[in-house]
XYZ file of N, CA and C in Angstrom:
810
model
N 125.984 89.334 -68.545
C 126.728 90.461 -69.109
C 126.001 91.567 -69.620
N 126.497 92.709 -69.318
C 125.604 93.748 -70.038
C 126.620 94.971 -70.437
N 125.970 95.692 -70.894
C 127.162 97.025 -71.708
C 125.932 98.082 -71.915
N 126.598 99.436 -71.816
C 125.540 100.635 -72.301
C 127.058 101.132 -72.900
N 126.731 102.360 -74.032
C 127.758 103.433 -73.773
C 126.931 104.609 -73.001
N 128.208 105.743 -72.283
C 127.995 106.407 -71.159
C 127.164 107.420 -72.481
N 128.538 107.487 -72.917
C 128.650 108.636 -74.394
C 129.389 108.080 -75.272
N 129.296 109.039 -76.763
C 129.776 108.371 -78.034
C 130.072 109.828 -78.608
N 131.334 110.039 -79.285
C 131.612 111.214 -80.506
C 132.720 111.455 -79.671
N 133.245 112.910 -80.569
C 134.327 113.406 -80.716
C 133.981 114.335 -79.576
N 133.057 114.389 -78.365
C 132.999 115.253 -77.712
C 132.965 114.390 -76.523
N 133.669 113.128 -76.369
C 133.208 112.335 -75.076
C 132.855 110.688 -75.213
N 133.700 109.654 -74.746
C 133.816 108.487 -75.078
C 133.776 108.009 -74.066
N 132.558 106.768 -73.563
C 132.860 106.025 -72.323
C 131.571 104.712 -72.192
N 132.150 103.637 -71.793
C 131.464 102.574 -72.353
C 131.554 101.676 -71.056
N 130.109 101.459 -70.646
C 130.199 100.016 -69.218
C 129.869 99.337 -69.736
N 130.497 98.291 -69.242
C 130.864 96.565 -69.139
C 130.627 95.880 -67.856
N 129.528 94.955 -67.967
C 129.446 94.413 -66.603
C 128.995 93.120 -66.240
N 128.597 92.563 -65.453
C 128.047 90.923 -65.044
C 128.022 91.436 -63.443
N 126.099 90.868 -63.828
C 125.589 91.488 -61.952
C 126.075 92.907 -61.643
N 126.798 92.945 -60.549
C 126.719 94.214 -60.014
C 128.253 94.625 -60.500
N 128.709 94.643 -61.002
C 130.124 94.202 -60.730
C 130.599 94.809 -62.293
N 131.238 95.853 -62.714
C 131.367 96.652 -63.849
C 132.736 97.383 -63.911
N 133.290 97.294 -65.301
C 134.023 98.586 -65.197
C 133.885 99.614 -66.580
N 134.714 100.589 -66.553
C 134.617 101.297 -67.934
C 135.598 101.208 -68.666
N 135.059 101.634 -70.474
C 135.975 101.453 -71.118
C 136.003 102.758 -71.480
N 137.105 103.667 -71.187
C 137.606 105.112 -71.447
C 136.992 105.765 -70.420
N 137.111 106.533 -70.409
C 136.231 108.025 -69.259
C 136.538 109.303 -70.422
N 136.048 109.913 -71.635
C 136.472 111.105 -71.882
C 135.402 111.963 -71.535
N 134.445 111.671 -70.978
C 133.794 113.037 -70.221
C 133.618 113.438 -68.688
N 133.135 113.739 -68.054
C 133.468 114.489 -66.852
C 133.406 114.011 -65.549
N 133.628 113.776 -64.420
C 132.914 113.249 -63.293
C 131.550 113.387 -62.866
N 131.248 114.770 -63.619
C 129.772 114.597 -63.078
C 128.960 113.804 -64.205
N 129.511 113.997 -65.557
C 128.607 113.472 -66.529
C 128.938 111.854 -66.078
N 129.752 111.295 -65.748
C 129.939 109.926 -65.495
C 129.013 109.747 -64.757
N 128.749 110.151 -63.342
C 128.282 109.618 -62.289
C 126.389 109.885 -62.391
N 126.505 110.684 -63.716
C 125.025 110.895 -64.109
C 124.729 110.023 -65.009
N 125.191 109.917 -65.799
C 124.935 108.797 -66.879
C 124.775 107.194 -66.514
N 125.926 106.933 -65.586
C 125.569 105.867 -64.612
C 124.087 105.543 -63.716
N 123.824 107.144 -63.077
C 122.710 106.869 -62.208
C 121.648 106.480 -63.135
N 121.276 107.576 -64.548
C 120.306 107.008 -65.594
C 120.211 105.575 -65.635
N 121.248 104.314 -65.906
C 121.534 102.861 -65.481
C 121.487 102.169 -64.862
N 120.991 103.431 -63.800
C 120.859 101.968 -61.996
C 122.720 101.894 -61.725
N 123.080 102.238 -62.013
C 124.321 101.512 -61.650
C 125.148 102.795 -60.680
N 125.423 102.046 -59.467
C 126.118 103.003 -58.462
C 127.318 103.023 -58.960
N 128.192 104.496 -58.261
C 129.462 104.501 -58.416
C 130.155 103.349 -57.546
N 129.971 102.830 -56.690
C 130.537 101.567 -56.368
C 130.467 100.224 -56.806
N 129.696 100.161 -58.038
C 129.791 98.764 -58.628
C 130.424 99.472 -59.772
N 131.799 100.351 -59.532
C 132.483 100.554 -60.428
C 133.810 100.219 -60.441
N 134.776 99.030 -60.871
C 135.827 98.641 -60.430
C 137.032 98.572 -60.980
N 137.160 99.570 -62.118
C 138.145 100.396 -62.747
C 137.982 100.497 -64.556
N 139.223 101.301 -64.938
C 138.583 102.425 -66.068
C 139.959 101.546 -67.120
N 139.459 100.861 -68.392
C 140.574 100.288 -69.106
C 140.762 101.704 -70.559
N 141.846 102.431 -70.566
C 141.966 103.262 -71.727
C 142.488 102.900 -72.862
N 141.895 102.843 -74.581
C 142.148 102.564 -75.231
C 143.365 103.179 -76.267
N 143.175 104.315 -75.468
C 144.208 105.109 -76.197
C 144.288 106.588 -75.859
N 145.187 107.467 -75.599
C 145.515 108.691 -74.950
C 144.999 110.212 -75.345
N 143.963 109.825 -76.613
C 143.444 111.155 -77.023
C 142.327 111.717 -76.047
N 142.012 113.031 -76.053
C 141.357 113.609 -74.988
C 139.920 112.927 -75.052
N 138.716 112.918 -76.229
C 137.598 112.891 -75.907
C 137.338 111.011 -75.313
N 138.745 110.536 -74.977
C 138.737 108.673 -74.594
C 139.334 109.269 -72.773
N 139.921 110.364 -72.342
C 140.680 110.214 -70.926
C 140.026 111.364 -70.306
N 139.018 112.404 -70.652
C 139.187 113.846 -69.818
C 138.700 113.484 -68.519
N 137.841 112.474 -68.038
C 137.570 112.422 -66.689
C 137.784 111.349 -66.483
N 139.009 111.042 -66.615
C 139.779 109.064 -65.987
C 140.695 109.742 -64.543
N 140.967 110.873 -64.555
C 141.441 110.882 -63.095
C 141.060 111.108 -62.151
N 139.891 112.214 -62.465
C 139.037 112.864 -61.732
C 138.000 111.558 -61.145
N 137.961 110.607 -62.205
C 136.656 109.746 -61.524
C 137.603 108.480 -61.018
N 138.539 108.394 -61.338
C 139.609 107.384 -60.662
C 139.841 107.362 -59.185
N 139.962 108.859 -58.678
C 140.009 109.387 -57.493
C 138.530 109.186 -57.056
N 137.851 109.989 -57.315
C 136.656 109.770 -56.597
C 136.005 108.423 -56.416
N 136.225 107.294 -57.094
C 135.905 106.222 -56.533
C 136.502 105.105 -56.507
N 137.907 105.414 -56.530
C 139.423 105.242 -55.649
C 139.292 103.761 -56.187
N 139.439 103.699 -57.958
C 139.809 102.891 -58.405
C 140.824 102.781 -59.429
N 141.356 101.523 -59.934
C 142.292 101.226 -60.748
C 142.305 101.705 -62.020
N 143.116 102.204 -63.045
C 143.467 102.305 -64.031
C 144.123 101.700 -64.680
N 143.518 100.864 -65.975
C 144.521 100.228 -66.811
C 145.203 100.404 -68.294
N 146.156 100.052 -68.475
C 146.495 101.154 -69.284
C 147.555 100.282 -70.050
N 147.873 100.902 -71.534
C 149.260 99.751 -71.895
C 150.633 100.837 -71.067
N 151.954 100.756 -71.208
C 152.891 101.319 -70.831
C 152.785 102.904 -71.973
N 153.165 102.899 -72.810
C 153.491 103.796 -74.137
C 152.018 104.728 -73.362
N 150.826 104.398 -73.297
C 149.777 105.029 -73.333
C 149.907 106.171 -71.799
N 150.251 105.352 -71.231
C 150.681 105.843 -69.327
C 151.644 106.780 -69.417
N 152.790 106.113 -70.458
C 153.341 107.673 -70.792
C 152.856 109.099 -71.289
N 151.885 108.930 -72.096
C 151.182 110.123 -72.683
C 149.787 110.247 -71.219
N 149.678 109.615 -70.592
C 148.691 110.224 -69.389
C 149.139 110.674 -68.074
N 150.593 110.442 -67.457
C 151.449 110.510 -66.615
C 151.096 112.251 -66.090
N 151.994 112.911 -67.251
C 152.199 114.173 -67.243
C 150.523 115.411 -66.783
N 149.587 114.366 -67.219
C 148.123 115.489 -66.864
C 146.986 114.980 -66.573
N 147.530 113.445 -65.692
C 145.972 112.773 -65.285
C 145.823 113.065 -63.702
N 147.173 113.938 -63.575
C 146.877 114.224 -62.145
C 147.504 113.203 -60.606
N 147.175 113.604 -59.236
C 147.728 112.287 -58.431
C 146.761 111.089 -58.467
N 147.270 110.295 -58.230
C 147.138 108.966 -58.145
C 147.733 108.014 -57.067
N 146.960 107.111 -56.698
C 147.793 105.975 -56.213
C 148.544 105.143 -56.642
N 149.798 104.608 -56.288
C 150.493 103.787 -57.019
C 149.891 102.684 -57.527
N 148.887 101.840 -56.545
C 148.444 100.763 -57.198
C 146.990 101.179 -57.919
N 146.361 102.489 -58.397
C 145.766 102.864 -59.333
C 146.179 102.669 -60.725
N 147.530 102.711 -61.189
C 148.244 102.686 -62.168
C 149.026 101.393 -62.785
N 147.971 100.730 -63.164
C 147.906 99.493 -63.627
C 148.702 99.234 -65.144
N 149.800 98.241 -65.228
C 150.236 98.438 -66.940
C 149.550 97.015 -67.525
N 149.075 96.867 -68.394
C 148.453 95.890 -69.456
C 149.149 95.895 -70.688
N 149.046 94.706 -71.204
C 149.550 94.647 -72.654
C 148.367 94.051 -73.337
N 148.415 92.941 -73.209
C 147.515 91.328 -73.915
C 145.863 91.176 -73.165
N 145.900 90.999 -71.537
C 144.969 90.712 -71.387
C 144.827 91.163 -69.606
N 143.985 90.989 -69.227
C 143.825 91.224 -67.605
C 142.681 91.273 -67.403
N 142.048 91.013 -66.095
C 141.027 90.649 -65.199
C 140.186 91.698 -64.250
N 138.982 92.403 -64.299
C 139.004 93.774 -63.915
C 137.082 93.148 -63.441
N 136.607 93.518 -62.228
C 135.342 93.315 -62.149
C 134.882 91.679 -62.595
N 135.646 90.522 -62.126
C 135.001 89.490 -62.329
C 135.105 89.316 -63.726
N 135.479 90.100 -64.977
C 135.392 89.645 -66.287
C 137.365 89.600 -67.080
N 137.251 88.734 -68.074
C 138.426 88.243 -68.495
C 138.163 89.389 -70.191
N 139.300 90.374 -69.802
C 139.215 91.388 -70.590
C 140.745 91.166 -71.483
N 140.614 90.784 -72.902
C 141.548 90.077 -73.852
C 141.692 91.643 -74.879
N 143.175 91.996 -74.741
C 143.080 93.564 -75.176
C 143.880 93.025 -77.279
N 143.511 94.201 -77.514
C 143.813 93.651 -79.175
C 144.268 95.182 -79.720
N 145.372 94.950 -80.843
C 145.335 96.549 -81.196
C 144.579 96.522 -82.330
N 144.421 98.076 -82.347
C 143.837 99.144 -83.559
C 144.478 99.847 -84.347
N 144.336 100.422 -85.219
C 144.988 101.381 -86.069
C 144.921 102.750 -86.291
N 144.986 104.040 -85.238
C 144.734 104.806 -84.949
C 146.276 105.631 -84.815
N 146.028 107.038 -84.980
C 147.388 108.001 -84.856
C 147.406 108.472 -83.704
N 147.875 107.573 -82.650
C 147.945 107.779 -81.201
C 149.062 106.924 -80.967
N 149.711 107.269 -79.909
C 150.834 105.864 -79.321
C 150.310 104.772 -79.787
N 149.589 104.357 -79.092
C 149.008 102.902 -79.487
C 147.452 102.694 -79.350
N 146.753 102.063 -79.597
C 145.418 102.056 -79.466
C 145.254 100.727 -79.297
N 143.818 100.193 -78.502
C 143.203 99.197 -78.376
C 141.857 98.815 -78.464
N 141.325 97.569 -78.667
C 140.321 97.584 -78.379
C 139.798 96.200 -77.725
N 138.896 95.470 -76.895
C 138.770 94.992 -76.167
C 137.885 93.928 -76.327
N 138.082 92.437 -76.250
C 136.803 91.419 -75.947
C 136.713 90.792 -74.923
N 135.180 90.908 -73.986
C 135.304 90.744 -72.672
C 134.543 89.534 -72.493
N 135.082 88.982 -71.389
C 133.750 87.460 -71.344
C 133.815 87.308 -69.668
N 133.030 86.795 -69.440
C 132.746 86.234 -67.474
C 133.975 85.354 -67.255
N 134.627 85.769 -66.097
C 135.722 85.214 -65.911
C 135.535 83.618 -65.618
N 134.719 83.411 -64.992
C 134.007 82.296 -64.559
C 132.774 82.012 -64.815
N 132.241 81.603 -65.955
C 130.877 81.754 -66.320
C 130.042 80.582 -65.443
N 128.507 80.626 -64.952
C 127.891 80.225 -64.274
C 127.783 78.377 -65.053
N 127.540 78.374 -66.465
C 127.363 77.258 -66.872
C 127.496 77.229 -68.310
N 127.990 76.400 -69.085
C 128.519 76.686 -70.735
C 129.649 77.837 -71.076
N 129.531 78.311 -72.314
C 130.184 79.395 -72.647
C 129.788 80.857 -72.455
N 131.061 81.697 -71.728
C 130.409 82.691 -71.719
C 130.199 83.627 -72.821
N 128.897 84.243 -72.601
C 128.773 85.781 -73.603
C 130.181 86.352 -73.882
N 130.210 87.121 -75.210
C 131.328 87.773 -75.281
C 130.855 88.881 -75.932
N 131.774 90.207 -75.630
C 131.320 91.580 -75.792
C 132.703 92.201 -76.665
N 132.728 92.506 -77.713
C 134.028 92.907 -78.611
C 133.592 94.367 -78.421
N 134.835 95.265 -78.330
C 134.277 96.710 -78.597
C 135.915 97.166 -79.105
N 135.598 98.548 -80.348
C 136.736 98.596 -81.465
C 135.810 99.967 -81.865
N 136.794 101.032 -81.699
C 136.476 101.867 -82.003
C 138.275 103.277 -82.469
N 138.051 104.253 -83.363
C 139.103 104.809 -83.200
C 140.005 103.841 -84.220
N 140.094 103.115 -85.497
C 140.735 102.652 -86.355
C 140.530 103.150 -87.793
N 141.655 103.335 -88.407
C 141.396 103.892 -89.998
C 141.399 102.340 -91.035
N 141.718 101.074 -90.071
C 141.513 100.375 -90.792
C 140.840 98.678 -90.172
N 140.134 97.554 -90.891
C 140.231 96.941 -89.773
C 141.305 95.550 -89.576
N 141.966 95.930 -88.934
C 143.228 94.657 -88.637
C 142.941 93.277 -88.815
N 143.943 92.413 -88.540
C 143.608 91.202 -88.424
C 143.302 90.812 -87.190
N 143.673 91.553 -86.371
C 143.661 91.265 -84.690
C 142.607 91.666 -84.011
N 142.021 92.755 -85.064
C 140.146 93.176 -84.927
C 138.998 91.666 -85.500
N 139.481 91.606 -86.394
C 139.104 90.061 -87.000
C 139.391 88.945 -86.217
N 140.054 88.494 -85.620
C 140.136 87.198 -84.778
C 139.605 87.589 -83.477
N 139.198 88.739 -82.764
C 138.882 89.380 -81.448
C 137.228 89.395 -81.623
N 136.978 89.960 -82.689
C 135.721 90.018 -82.671
C 134.642 89.325 -83.490
N 134.840 88.106 -84.186
C 134.271 86.951 -84.547
C 133.442 86.337 -83.369
N 132.697 86.564 -83.710
C 131.385 85.270 -82.830
C 130.930 86.023 -81.553
N 131.175 87.039 -81.731
C 130.892 88.362 -80.480
C 129.233 87.767 -80.207
N 128.520 87.724 -79.057
C 127.457 88.072 -78.820
C 126.759 89.620 -78.871
N 127.680 90.549 -78.732
C 127.571 92.034 -78.589
C 128.335 92.479 -79.328
N 128.392 93.820 -79.969
C 129.629 94.390 -80.344
C 129.498 96.069 -80.239
N 130.181 96.669 -80.313
C 130.173 98.158 -79.849
C 131.265 98.267 -80.888
N 131.185 99.434 -81.961
C 132.167 98.972 -83.331
C 131.655 101.102 -83.920
N 132.811 100.868 -84.230
C 133.062 102.541 -84.743
C 132.461 102.498 -86.477
N 131.524 103.252 -86.184
C 130.746 104.009 -87.809
C 131.032 105.552 -87.874
N 132.027 105.889 -88.265
C 132.589 107.122 -87.696
C 132.091 108.361 -89.200
N 132.167 107.935 -90.213
C 131.841 109.046 -91.233
C 131.152 108.298 -92.447
N 130.653 108.904 -93.385
C 130.409 108.708 -94.497
C 131.494 109.163 -95.542
N 131.492 108.380 -96.450
C 132.486 109.133 -97.494
C 132.379 109.893 -98.273
N 131.229 110.139 -98.906
C 130.417 111.710 -99.510
C 130.595 112.311 -98.728
N 129.665 112.234 -97.561
C 129.696 113.519 -96.889
C 131.124 114.057 -96.541
N 131.992 113.024 -95.818
C 133.397 113.714 -95.382
C 134.252 114.445 -96.535
N 134.126 113.808 -98.393
C 134.809 114.891 -98.975
C 134.357 115.822 -99.978
N 132.750 115.883 -99.739
C 132.096 116.926 -99.732
C 131.720 118.164 -98.796
N 132.199 117.765 -97.468
C 131.969 118.371 -96.188
C 132.864 119.631 -96.068
N 133.169 120.152 -95.276
C 133.917 121.485 -95.043
C 135.008 121.438 -93.818
N 135.445 120.022 -93.728
C 136.528 119.974 -92.930
C 138.147 120.420 -94.202
N 138.962 120.625 -93.619
C 140.236 121.042 -94.804
C 140.914 119.836 -95.110
N 141.489 120.161 -95.841
C 142.117 118.940 -97.038
C 142.637 117.917 -95.844
N 143.525 118.384 -94.776
C 144.612 117.907 -94.059
C 143.687 116.810 -93.104
N 142.553 117.175 -92.655
C 141.966 116.930 -91.732
C 140.936 115.691 -92.386
N 140.546 115.864 -93.955
C 139.905 114.785 -94.227
C 141.167 113.421 -94.823
N 142.094 113.712 -94.779
C 143.131 112.995 -95.317
C 143.272 111.968 -94.106
N 143.728 112.570 -92.971
C 143.526 111.980 -91.695
C 142.194 111.463 -91.514
N 141.328 111.916 -91.241
C 139.715 110.802 -90.896
C 140.123 109.530 -91.495
N 140.022 109.423 -93.184
C 139.696 108.416 -94.305
C 141.525 107.714 -94.303
N 142.894 108.073 -93.693
C 143.779 107.397 -93.838
C 143.712 105.534 -92.903
N 144.457 105.150 -92.933
C 144.722 104.212 -92.459
C 144.540 104.296 -91.007
N 144.973 105.758 -90.580
C 145.486 105.628 -88.966
C 144.309 106.767 -88.352
N 143.075 106.603 -89.323
C 141.893 107.436 -88.808
C 141.272 106.942 -88.142
N 140.122 106.878 -89.056
C 138.616 106.290 -88.497
C 137.891 105.538 -89.671
N 136.605 104.658 -88.945
C 136.602 103.708 -89.998
C 134.877 104.536 -90.831
N 134.893 104.066 -92.029
C 133.754 104.701 -92.554
C 132.645 103.679 -92.888
N 131.416 104.164 -93.069
C 130.336 103.052 -92.660
C 130.485 101.804 -93.371
N 130.867 101.845 -94.789
C 131.086 100.542 -95.616
C 132.154 99.980 -95.081
N 133.308 100.616 -94.850
C 134.454 99.879 -93.992
C 133.851 98.658 -93.043
N 133.179 99.458 -91.856
C 132.373 98.867 -90.387
C 131.397 97.308 -91.253
N 130.800 97.697 -92.283
C 130.132 96.812 -92.445
C 130.192 95.695 -93.147
N 131.812 95.684 -93.591
C 132.382 94.695 -94.569
C 133.117 93.586 -93.239
N 133.535 94.023 -92.205
C 133.835 94.029 -91.479
C 133.089 93.123 -90.833
N 131.769 93.583 -90.050
C 130.903 93.052 -89.762
C 130.322 91.724 -89.915
N 130.111 91.688 -91.788
C 130.245 90.312 -92.345
C 130.761 89.202 -92.012
N 131.933 89.693 -91.455
C 132.717 88.509 -91.273
C 133.313 88.098 -89.626
N 132.574 89.157 -88.346
C 132.569 88.623 -87.478
C 131.099 88.429 -86.809
N 130.250 88.676 -87.291
C 128.744 88.190 -87.148
C 128.360 86.354 -87.093
N 128.158 86.311 -86.494
C 127.893 84.685 -86.325
C 126.615 84.733 -85.768
N 125.801 83.279 -85.412
C 124.755 83.049 -85.706
C 124.158 83.570 -83.538
N 125.155 83.753 -83.345
C 124.864 83.770 -81.703
C 124.969 85.833 -81.664
N 125.195 86.284 -82.727
C 125.477 87.557 -82.242
C 124.328 88.286 -82.127
N 123.599 88.934 -80.702
C 122.526 89.489 -80.876
C 122.327 91.275 -81.215
N 123.447 92.031 -80.828
C 122.827 93.493 -81.139
C 124.535 93.910 -80.947
N 124.288 95.037 -82.236
C 125.210 95.901 -82.286
C 124.944 97.385 -81.992
N 125.952 97.998 -81.479
C 125.734 99.411 -81.461
C 127.153 100.056 -82.515
N 126.119 101.411 -82.795
C 127.508 101.662 -83.706
C 127.541 102.909 -82.508
N 129.197 103.557 -83.018
C 129.368 104.071 -81.912
C 130.331 105.474 -82.527
N 131.068 106.303 -81.969
C 131.750 107.295 -82.701
C 131.408 107.720 -83.967
N 129.799 108.158 -83.602
C 129.785 108.996 -85.336
C 130.239 110.136 -85.436
N 130.792 110.589 -86.566
C 131.124 111.948 -86.840
C 129.509 112.986 -86.199
N 129.869 113.815 -85.860
C 128.869 115.492 -85.753
C 128.835 115.651 -87.336
N 129.755 116.000 -88.095
C 129.769 116.958 -89.558
C 129.437 116.131 -90.161
N 130.424 114.682 -90.436
C 130.044 113.832 -91.706
C 129.546 112.250 -91.567
N 128.427 112.245 -91.054
C 127.851 111.420 -90.595
C 126.066 111.463 -89.733
N 124.906 110.733 -90.273
C 123.701 110.577 -89.361
C 123.801 109.795 -88.913
N 122.584 109.637 -87.940
C 122.547 107.785 -87.346
C 121.863 107.152 -88.771
N 120.958 108.330 -89.604
C 120.481 107.333 -90.349
C 120.769 106.714 -91.448
N 122.548 107.909 -92.120
C 122.816 107.430 -93.221
C 123.644 106.052 -92.624
N 124.256 106.272 -91.469
C 125.310 104.936 -90.922
C 124.344 103.759 -90.982
N 123.389 103.450 -90.232
C 122.335 102.557 -90.233
C 121.729 102.037 -91.661
N 121.429 102.938 -92.698
C 120.791 102.505 -93.707
C 122.267 101.921 -94.559
N 123.311 102.844 -94.437
C 124.746 101.873 -95.354
C 124.767 100.373 -94.632
N 124.781 100.373 -93.793
C 125.140 99.024 -92.540
C 124.239 98.068 -93.351
N 122.996 98.620 -93.052
C 121.808 97.516 -93.158
C 121.596 97.010 -94.865
N 122.022 98.092 -95.958
C 121.820 97.302 -97.075
C 123.085 96.784 -97.443
N 124.023 97.056 -96.712
C 125.132 96.008 -97.342
C 124.956 94.483 -96.187
N 124.327 94.501 -95.091
C 124.315 93.292 -94.666
C 123.191 92.686 -95.334
N 122.099 93.072 -95.760
C 120.793 92.464 -96.454
C 121.074 91.901 -97.400
N 122.349 92.121 -98.174
C 122.641 91.319 -99.427
C 123.553 90.168 -99.015
N 123.715 89.837 -97.723
C 124.668 88.969 -97.126
C 124.092 87.795 -96.668
N 124.355 86.616 -95.915
C 123.700 85.550 -95.650
C 123.534 85.808 -94.088
N 124.280 87.049 -93.625
C 123.714 87.816 -92.271
C 122.565 87.765 -92.186
N 121.645 88.384 -92.965
C 120.127 88.714 -93.141
C 119.472 87.245 -92.631
N 119.892 86.181 -93.360
C 119.172 85.324 -93.169
C 119.245 84.236 -92.080
N 120.429 84.334 -91.298
C 120.947 83.733 -90.275
C 120.538 84.072 -88.728
N 120.514 85.746 -88.448
C 120.610 86.874 -87.910
C 119.298 87.738 -87.890
N 117.962 86.820 -88.120
C 116.850 87.415 -88.021
C 116.624 88.644 -87.063
N 117.054 87.873 -85.278
C 117.305 89.096 -84.296
C 118.057 90.254 -83.961
N 118.687 89.990 -85.161
C 119.731 90.753 -84.697
C 119.477 92.392 -85.293
N 119.961 93.283 -83.641
C 119.285 94.230 -83.553
C 120.591 95.572 -83.661
N 120.637 96.499 -84.924
C 121.513 97.259 -84.641
C 121.054 98.997 -84.254
N 121.856 99.645 -83.337
C 121.398 100.802 -82.718
C 122.783 101.788 -83.037
N 122.535 102.873 -82.933
C 123.456 104.051 -83.006
C 123.093 104.529 -81.705
N 124.683 104.622 -81.098
C 124.809 105.058 -79.450
C 124.563 106.511 -79.488
N 123.881 107.172 -78.428
C 124.067 108.356 -78.857
C 124.966 109.478 -78.014
N 124.738 110.673 -78.789
C 125.974 111.335 -78.724
C 126.508 111.856 -77.110
N 125.389 112.192 -76.477
C 125.700 112.997 -75.123
C 125.196 111.741 -73.936
N 124.115 111.178 -74.400
C 123.278 110.589 -73.286
C 123.864 108.865 -73.207
N 123.275 107.976 -72.112
C 123.967 106.653 -72.138
C 122.703 105.483 -73.192
N 122.836 105.001 -73.782
C 122.254 104.122 -74.609
C 121.657 102.892 -73.500
N 120.440 102.899 -73.705
C 119.950 101.639 -73.080
C 120.819 100.058 -72.182
N 120.769 99.937 -71.637
C 121.587 98.768 -70.821
C 121.418 97.637 -71.897
N 121.886 97.279 -72.500
C 122.216 95.632 -73.217
C 122.480 94.467 -72.106
N 121.347 93.858 -72.279
C 121.509 92.340 -70.930
C 121.572 91.338 -72.122
N 122.788 90.860 -71.924
C 123.258 89.065 -72.192
C 122.627 88.220 -71.505
N 122.159 87.365 -71.504
C 121.631 85.732 -70.600
C 122.931 85.246 -70.665
N 123.268 84.085 -70.066
C 124.812 83.464 -69.935
C 123.561 82.159 -70.790
N 124.596 81.435 -71.488
C 124.157 80.167 -71.944
C 123.402 79.835 -70.594
């Protein structure tokens, strides 16, 4: 299995997940041109993308979804409530490109388990992805969860023991409250339906990381209320004080770039 962020942040979000030469996108909040360009950097051909899953309907997650789906002739997977929000603005699609999902689906030879997050949208979801038919033993698991104000119980269940995680470290609490955002926006971001703060994520990671966890990508960082250095230092400080540091000496944390793709992370099967 492999994964990479194509873009990450309030300006646009998209993640590619795949196995061998088959892939799908989690969100497509960047333009068609940017999507194809960033896939090319990763040496992933457009013909190797088989679908798009939409986590929620905010513009930084759906900006390019219609254009990309039409260009690549691929289906879009989303919940019924998210489709209600997408339909007026997404443009013309064939009926078979509109796939309604709720709990789980398969795409590109991968099992995709859907679980709820807590965000101020009609609905919002994360995913746990595994190979549908692993060649040997247990399949590796990739967990993705961004855009949530709290760590939900469903997140705990789905993300625990994943081999790789793409998870939200949106803001630093002190930077947010001392920054220039208006009061209502600070309340929204820090609330139960907003975004995760660095230390909130770290507390979640303490429960999700197990001995097999190899890679963590910090995603959806605020451009105003966080920095890669702040996110990494806060989270590493909390992790180093726990059993995680002793049990996962090879664990690697990275920050997803805002506009360019993260290097392709390849997880070998057992």
